[in-house]
Every structure is written in C-alpha cells, then in structure tokens.
Short mmCIF file of C-alpha atoms in Angstrom, two decimals:
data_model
loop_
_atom_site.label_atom_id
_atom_site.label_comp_id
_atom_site.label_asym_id
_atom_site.label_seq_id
_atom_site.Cartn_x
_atom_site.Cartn_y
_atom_site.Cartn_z
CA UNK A 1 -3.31 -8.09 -4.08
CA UNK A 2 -6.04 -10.48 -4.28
CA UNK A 3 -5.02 -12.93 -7.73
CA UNK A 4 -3.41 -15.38 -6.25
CA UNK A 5 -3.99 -18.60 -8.70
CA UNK A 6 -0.48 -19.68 -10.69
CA UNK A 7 -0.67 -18.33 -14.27
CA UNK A 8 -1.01 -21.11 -17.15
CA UNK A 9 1.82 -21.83 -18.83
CA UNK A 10 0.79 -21.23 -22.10
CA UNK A 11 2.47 -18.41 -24.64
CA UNK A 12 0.68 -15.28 -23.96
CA UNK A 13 0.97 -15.68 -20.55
CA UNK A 14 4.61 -16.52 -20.44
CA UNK A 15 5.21 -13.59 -22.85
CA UNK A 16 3.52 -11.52 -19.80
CA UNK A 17 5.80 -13.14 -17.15
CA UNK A 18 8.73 -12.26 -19.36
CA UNK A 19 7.77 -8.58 -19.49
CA UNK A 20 7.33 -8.33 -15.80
CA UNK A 21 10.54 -9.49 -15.36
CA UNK A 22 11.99 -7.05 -17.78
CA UNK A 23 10.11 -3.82 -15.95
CA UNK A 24 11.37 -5.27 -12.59
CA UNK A 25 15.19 -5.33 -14.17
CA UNK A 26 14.45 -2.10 -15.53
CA UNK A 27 13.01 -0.27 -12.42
CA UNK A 28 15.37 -1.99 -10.28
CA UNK A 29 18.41 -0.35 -12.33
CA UNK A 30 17.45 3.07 -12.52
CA UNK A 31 17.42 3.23 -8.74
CA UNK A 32 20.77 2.36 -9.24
CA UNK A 33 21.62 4.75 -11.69
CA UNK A 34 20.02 7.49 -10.14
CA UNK A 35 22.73 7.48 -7.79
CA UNK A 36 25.12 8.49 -10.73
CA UNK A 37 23.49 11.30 -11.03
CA UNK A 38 26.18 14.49 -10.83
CA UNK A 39 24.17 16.35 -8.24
CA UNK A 40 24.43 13.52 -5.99
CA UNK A 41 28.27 13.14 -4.05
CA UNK A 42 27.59 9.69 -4.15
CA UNK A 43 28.48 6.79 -7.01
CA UNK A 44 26.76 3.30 -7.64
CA UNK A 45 29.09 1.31 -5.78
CA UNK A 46 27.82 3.15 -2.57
CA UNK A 47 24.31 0.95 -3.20
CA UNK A 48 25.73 -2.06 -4.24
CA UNK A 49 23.13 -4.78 -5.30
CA UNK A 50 21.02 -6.39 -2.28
CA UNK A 51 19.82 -9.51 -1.06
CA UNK A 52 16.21 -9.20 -1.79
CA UNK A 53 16.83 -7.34 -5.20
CA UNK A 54 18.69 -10.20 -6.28
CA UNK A 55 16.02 -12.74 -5.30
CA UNK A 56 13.21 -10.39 -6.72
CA UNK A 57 15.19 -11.15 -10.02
CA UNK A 58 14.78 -14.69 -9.55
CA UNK A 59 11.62 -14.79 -8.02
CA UNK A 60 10.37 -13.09 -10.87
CA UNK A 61 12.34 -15.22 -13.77
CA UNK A 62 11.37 -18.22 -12.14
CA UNK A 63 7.52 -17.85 -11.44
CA UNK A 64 4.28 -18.01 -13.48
CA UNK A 65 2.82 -15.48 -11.47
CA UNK A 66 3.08 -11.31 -12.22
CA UNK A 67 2.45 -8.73 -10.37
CA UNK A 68 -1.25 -7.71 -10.13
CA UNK A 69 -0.73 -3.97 -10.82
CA UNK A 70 -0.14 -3.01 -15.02
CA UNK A 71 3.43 -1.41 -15.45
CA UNK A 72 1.97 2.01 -15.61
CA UNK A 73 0.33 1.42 -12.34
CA UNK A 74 3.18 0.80 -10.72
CA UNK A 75 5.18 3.53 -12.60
CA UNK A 76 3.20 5.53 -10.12
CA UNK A 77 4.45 4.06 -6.81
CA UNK A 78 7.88 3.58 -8.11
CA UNK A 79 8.07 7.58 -9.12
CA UNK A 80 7.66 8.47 -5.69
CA UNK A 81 9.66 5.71 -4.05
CA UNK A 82 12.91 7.01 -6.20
CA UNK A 83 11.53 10.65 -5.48
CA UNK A 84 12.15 9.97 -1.05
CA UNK A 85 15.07 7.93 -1.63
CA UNK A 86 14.69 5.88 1.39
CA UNK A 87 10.81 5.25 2.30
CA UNK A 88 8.84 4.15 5.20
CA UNK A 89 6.35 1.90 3.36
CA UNK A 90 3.26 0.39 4.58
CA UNK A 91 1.67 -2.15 1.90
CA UNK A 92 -1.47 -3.52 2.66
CA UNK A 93 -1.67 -6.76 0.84
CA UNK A 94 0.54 -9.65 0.37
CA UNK A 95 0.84 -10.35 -3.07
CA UNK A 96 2.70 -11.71 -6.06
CA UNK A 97 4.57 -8.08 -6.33
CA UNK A 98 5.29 -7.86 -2.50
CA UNK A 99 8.89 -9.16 -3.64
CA UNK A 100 9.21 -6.40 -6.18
CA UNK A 101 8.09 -3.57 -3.57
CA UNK A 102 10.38 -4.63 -0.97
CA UNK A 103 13.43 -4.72 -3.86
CA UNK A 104 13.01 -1.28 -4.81
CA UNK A 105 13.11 0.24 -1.42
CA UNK A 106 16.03 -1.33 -0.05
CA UNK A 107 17.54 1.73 1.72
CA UNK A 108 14.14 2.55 3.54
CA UNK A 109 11.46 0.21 5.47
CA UNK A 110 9.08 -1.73 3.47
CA UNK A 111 6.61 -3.70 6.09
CA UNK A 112 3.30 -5.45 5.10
CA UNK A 113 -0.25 -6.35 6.12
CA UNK A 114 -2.09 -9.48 5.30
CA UNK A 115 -5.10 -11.53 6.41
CA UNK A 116 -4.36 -15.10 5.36
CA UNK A 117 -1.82 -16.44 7.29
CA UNK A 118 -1.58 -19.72 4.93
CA UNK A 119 -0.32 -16.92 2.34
CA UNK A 120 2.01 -15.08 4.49
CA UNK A 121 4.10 -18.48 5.29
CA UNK A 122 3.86 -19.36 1.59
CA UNK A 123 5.23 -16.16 0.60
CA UNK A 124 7.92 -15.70 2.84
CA UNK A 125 8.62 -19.48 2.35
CA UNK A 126 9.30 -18.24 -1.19
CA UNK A 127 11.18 -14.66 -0.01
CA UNK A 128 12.23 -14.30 3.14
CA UNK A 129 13.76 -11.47 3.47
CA UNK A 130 10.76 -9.64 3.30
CA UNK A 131 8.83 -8.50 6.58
CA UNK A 132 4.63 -9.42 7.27
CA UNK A 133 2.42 -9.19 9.64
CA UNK A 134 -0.83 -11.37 10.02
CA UNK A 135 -3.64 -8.95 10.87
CA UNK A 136 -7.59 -9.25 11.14
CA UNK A 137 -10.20 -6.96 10.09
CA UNK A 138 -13.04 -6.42 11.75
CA UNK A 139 -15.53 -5.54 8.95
CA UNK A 140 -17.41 -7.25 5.88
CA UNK A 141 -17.85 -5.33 3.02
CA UNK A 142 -21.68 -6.21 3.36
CA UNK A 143 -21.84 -3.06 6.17
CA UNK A 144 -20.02 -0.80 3.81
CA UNK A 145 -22.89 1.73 3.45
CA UNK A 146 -23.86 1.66 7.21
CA UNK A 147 -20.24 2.04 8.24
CA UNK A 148 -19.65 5.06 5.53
CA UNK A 149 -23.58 6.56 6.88
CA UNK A 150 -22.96 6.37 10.76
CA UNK A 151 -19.13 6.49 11.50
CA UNK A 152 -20.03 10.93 11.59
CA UNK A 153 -21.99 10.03 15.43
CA UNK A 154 -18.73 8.25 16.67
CA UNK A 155 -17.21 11.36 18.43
CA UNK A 156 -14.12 9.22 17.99
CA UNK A 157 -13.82 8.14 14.49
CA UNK A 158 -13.98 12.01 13.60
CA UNK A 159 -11.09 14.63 13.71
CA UNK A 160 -9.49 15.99 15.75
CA UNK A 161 -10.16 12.88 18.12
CA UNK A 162 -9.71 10.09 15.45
CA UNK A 163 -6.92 7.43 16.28
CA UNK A 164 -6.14 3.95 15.70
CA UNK A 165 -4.72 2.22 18.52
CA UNK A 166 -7.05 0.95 20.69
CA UNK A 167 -9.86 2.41 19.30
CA UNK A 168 -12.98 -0.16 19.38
CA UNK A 169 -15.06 2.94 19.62
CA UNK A 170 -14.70 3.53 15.69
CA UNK A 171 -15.84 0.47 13.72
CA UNK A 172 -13.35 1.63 11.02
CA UNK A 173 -10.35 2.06 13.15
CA UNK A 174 -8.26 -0.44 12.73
CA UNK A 175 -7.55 -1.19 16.26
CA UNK A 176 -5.32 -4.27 16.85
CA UNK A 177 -2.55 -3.73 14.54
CA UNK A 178 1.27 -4.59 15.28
CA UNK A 179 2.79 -1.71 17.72
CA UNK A 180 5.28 -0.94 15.17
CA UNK A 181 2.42 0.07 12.24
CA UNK A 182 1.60 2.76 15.27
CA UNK A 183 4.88 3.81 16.17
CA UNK A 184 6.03 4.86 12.41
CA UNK A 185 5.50 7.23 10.52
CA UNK A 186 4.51 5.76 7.12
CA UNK A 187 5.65 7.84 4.13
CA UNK A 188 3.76 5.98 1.51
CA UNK A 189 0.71 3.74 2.75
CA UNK A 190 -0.74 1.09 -0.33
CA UNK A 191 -3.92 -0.25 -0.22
CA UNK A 192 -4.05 -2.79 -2.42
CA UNK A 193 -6.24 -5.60 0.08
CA UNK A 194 -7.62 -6.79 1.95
CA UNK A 195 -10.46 -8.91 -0.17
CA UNK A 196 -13.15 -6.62 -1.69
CA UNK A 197 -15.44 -8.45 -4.12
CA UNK A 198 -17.66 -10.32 -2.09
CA UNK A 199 -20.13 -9.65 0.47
CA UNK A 200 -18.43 -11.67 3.60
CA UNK A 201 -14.86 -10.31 2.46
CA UNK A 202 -13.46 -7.89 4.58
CA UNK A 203 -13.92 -4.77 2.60
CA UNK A 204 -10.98 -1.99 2.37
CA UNK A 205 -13.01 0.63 4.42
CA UNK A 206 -11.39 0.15 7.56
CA UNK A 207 -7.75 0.00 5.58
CA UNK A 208 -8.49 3.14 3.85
CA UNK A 209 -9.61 4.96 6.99
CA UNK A 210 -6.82 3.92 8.65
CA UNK A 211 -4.89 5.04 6.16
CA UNK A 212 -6.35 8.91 6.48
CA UNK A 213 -6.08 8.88 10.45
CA UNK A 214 -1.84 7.86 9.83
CA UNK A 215 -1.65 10.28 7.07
CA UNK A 216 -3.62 12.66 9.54
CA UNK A 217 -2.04 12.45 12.81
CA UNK A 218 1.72 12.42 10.98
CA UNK A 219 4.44 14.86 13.26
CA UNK A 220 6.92 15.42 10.83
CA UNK A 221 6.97 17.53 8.22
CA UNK A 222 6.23 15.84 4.29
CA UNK A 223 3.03 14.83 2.97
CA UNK A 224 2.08 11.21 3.07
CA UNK A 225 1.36 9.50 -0.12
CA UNK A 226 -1.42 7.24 -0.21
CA UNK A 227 -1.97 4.67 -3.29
CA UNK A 228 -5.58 2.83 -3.95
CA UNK A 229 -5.40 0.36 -6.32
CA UNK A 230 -9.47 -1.62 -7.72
CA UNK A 231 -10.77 2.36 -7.75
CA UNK A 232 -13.46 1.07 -10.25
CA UNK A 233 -14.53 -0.76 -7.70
CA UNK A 234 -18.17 1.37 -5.82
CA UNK A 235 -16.96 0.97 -2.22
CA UNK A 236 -12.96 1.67 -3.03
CA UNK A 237 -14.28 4.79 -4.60
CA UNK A 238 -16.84 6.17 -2.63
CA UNK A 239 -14.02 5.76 0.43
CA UNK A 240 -11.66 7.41 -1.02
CA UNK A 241 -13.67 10.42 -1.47
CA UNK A 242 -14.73 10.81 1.84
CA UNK A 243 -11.54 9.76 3.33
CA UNK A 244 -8.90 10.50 1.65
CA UNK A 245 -10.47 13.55 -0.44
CA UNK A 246 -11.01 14.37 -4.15
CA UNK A 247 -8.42 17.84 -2.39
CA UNK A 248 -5.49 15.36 -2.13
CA UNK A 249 -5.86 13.15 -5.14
CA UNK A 250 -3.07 13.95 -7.07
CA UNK A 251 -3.32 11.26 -10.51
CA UNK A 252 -5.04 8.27 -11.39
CA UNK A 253 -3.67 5.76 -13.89
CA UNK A 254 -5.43 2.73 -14.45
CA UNK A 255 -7.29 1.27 -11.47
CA UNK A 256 -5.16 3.09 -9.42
CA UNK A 257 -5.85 6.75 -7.32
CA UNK A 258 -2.24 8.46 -5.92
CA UNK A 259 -3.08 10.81 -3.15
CA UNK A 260 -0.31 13.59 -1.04
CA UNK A 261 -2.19 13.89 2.24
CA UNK A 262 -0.51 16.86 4.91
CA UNK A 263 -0.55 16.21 8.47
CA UNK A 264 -3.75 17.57 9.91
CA UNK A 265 -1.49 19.88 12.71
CA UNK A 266 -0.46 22.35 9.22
CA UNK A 267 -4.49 23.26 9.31
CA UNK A 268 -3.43 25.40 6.49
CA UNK A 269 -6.44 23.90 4.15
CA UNK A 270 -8.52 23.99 7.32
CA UNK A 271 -8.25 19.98 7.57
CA UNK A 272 -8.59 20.94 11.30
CA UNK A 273 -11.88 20.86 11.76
CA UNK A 274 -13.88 17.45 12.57
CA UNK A 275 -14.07 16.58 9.01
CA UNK A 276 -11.46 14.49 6.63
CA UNK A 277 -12.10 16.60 3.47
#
C-alpha cells in the first residue's frame, strides 16, 4: 500500500476509477447475497447495509485514487473473506483500498498497521470508521540479507521459542506492537507495507516474520491465511520462502502469494521442530 500520489484526471485514468468503483459495488453485493443463499436460515435483511460500506461507495465514487491491488488480486482476499464469514483481519498497510477492506468485513474485525502517521490522520480524516494503529519498524531493507543469514543463531527468533511481544532478542520480531495485535488471533494477516523499494525503507521482513510467528503460535483450530502482495519484488520473495514456506503457498495471482498456515501445536507436517518450513 505504498502509491499514494492522487491519480490525474485525465480519461484513462478516470475510466480506471470508474471500474474500481464498479468491482467494489459488485464485491460488496455478493456478500450480501450470499446470505440468500437456501442453506443459510438467514435472509438479507439480517445484514442490512453498514456505515462504512456505504462510505466505501462514496469514497470510492468520489476519489481519483484506486486501490493498489488489480481486481484479480483482490478476488483472492475477498474469496476467503466471504469463505469465514466474519474475519479477524490484520492489514498491514494503510492504503487507498483500506476503505474497501474494512467494507467487506463488516461482521468480523478489520484492524490496520501503518508507519506514517501524517497518512493515518489523512485517511481516517477521509473514513473514520475504520480502525489504525501507528507502528514503527525497526529494520531497513538495506540489512535484509544479514537479517535473513543470522536470525538461525537467535535461539529466540527460532521455533518453538519464537514470539513477538517483547522480543528485542529477534531483530525480526516485531516487538512493540499495540497489545491488541497480540491478544487476537488473526484469521487473515495482509502484508501489503510497510515501504520496500529503497534501501533506508523499512523492508517487509520483520512484517512477514511476524506474520509466521501469529500464524505459528495460533490456539484455535483453522489455518491462518496469509496474503503477500510486490512478490516480484527479491526480498518479498526470498521471505516468503523461508518464512512462510513454498508447503503453505496455496495460489499466486498477479503480484500477489495466498498462503493457509496451521498452528505449529498440530505438528502434523512436523512444523514442530526449530524450523518455519
């Protein structure tokens, strides 16, 4: 969720506004018409239209700016959200299709992550209703390839031990996040920031290790489904292999990997032992 300049206002781009307001219409409806469905004892007027889905439709009508994922992309994400029903979703990213995340998971939690907090104020500013946290990360993506080479002599960045809060032991851990990222249990995590395309940016290492330790350490029962998005990028890639494993991956469309990751305590794959893949 990094493109964050206004669109021109010229045809083509327009033309591309238009059509994401169309898919979010769309997408947004057959949530709602899902519940029509004969198996289910429940009709549409049980999920009447919400707030936020309501101002993602004019968010969306009235702004230059799309969201940064293609509509097959996001086909992805939105398959499973309608799949759970009623999600626990952690997005990292703030971004100009934060609005359209939070509209199409109204019956479950949609929570996100950002760095800027210029961006978070000018977002919610814009949407309110939706709920952000300003975070920092403690990495550039310059130490990408050291971090990736030496985290394996960190007793504590390594399973069975690996954890996130308070964990300044592991350089990847993200360590300082809000209590409630720690006290849920995230069905769907996506990383789609923090900045990644420069040397001094952040990097999404310590996101997408995070994201394994969570998916890792979950109690209940259920998978949890992880979604990458700038996989052409070298680091995003060579991360998600070692984190979130090639085992797990379950489609890529696009720039973007989908992967079901089972709590570490099934050890039926032998994810047990004090590797992630």
């Amino acid at each position: 969720m990094e493109i964050r300049r206004p669109l021109p206002k010229n045809q083509s781009f327009l033309a591309a506004s238009l059509a994401g307001l169309i898919v979010l219409v769309l997408l947004i409806s057959g949530i709602t018409r899902s519940t029509d469905n004969p198996i289910s004892c429940q009709s549409r007027s049980d999920y009447p239209t919400t707030p936020i889905q309501l101002r993602a439709i004019l968010y969306y009508a009235t702004s230059t700016g799309v969201p940064q994922q293609s509509k097959e992309e996001i086909k992805v994400t939105f398959d499973v959200l309608q799949s759970l029903s009623a999600s626990k979703y952690l997005v990292f990213g703030l971004g100009n299709d934060s609005v359209m995340w939070a509209s199409l998971n109204t019956r479950g939690t949609t929570l996100f992550l950002e760095e800027d907090p210029e961006w978070v104020q000018s977002i919610l500013k814009e949407a309110p209703d939706i709920r952000a946290h300003t975070i920092k990360y403690p990495t550039k993506l310059s130490q990408a390839d050291d971090l990736l080479s030496s985290y394996k002599s960190e007793p504590e960045c390594l399973p069975p031990k690996s954890y996130l809060r308070g964990n300044v032991k592991c350089p990847l851990a993200l360590a300082n996040l809000p209590e409630e990222v720690y006290e849920t249990e995230w069905d769907m995590i996506m990383i789609d920031a923090p900045k990644g395309w420069y040397a001094d940016a952040p990097g999404r290492m310590g996101a997408i290790y995070s994201a394994a330790v969570m998916a890792r350490n979950r109690k209940g029962s259920g998978v949890t489904h992880v979604f990458l998005h700038d996989i052409d990028r070298r680091v995003e890639k060579i991360y998600a292999e070692e984190f979130l494993c090639k085992k797990y991956f379950v489609k890529g469309v696009g720039r973007l990997w989908h992967f079901a990751i089972p709590p570490a305590a099934n050890g039926s794959d032998g994810s047990r032992n004090s590797s992630f893949c």
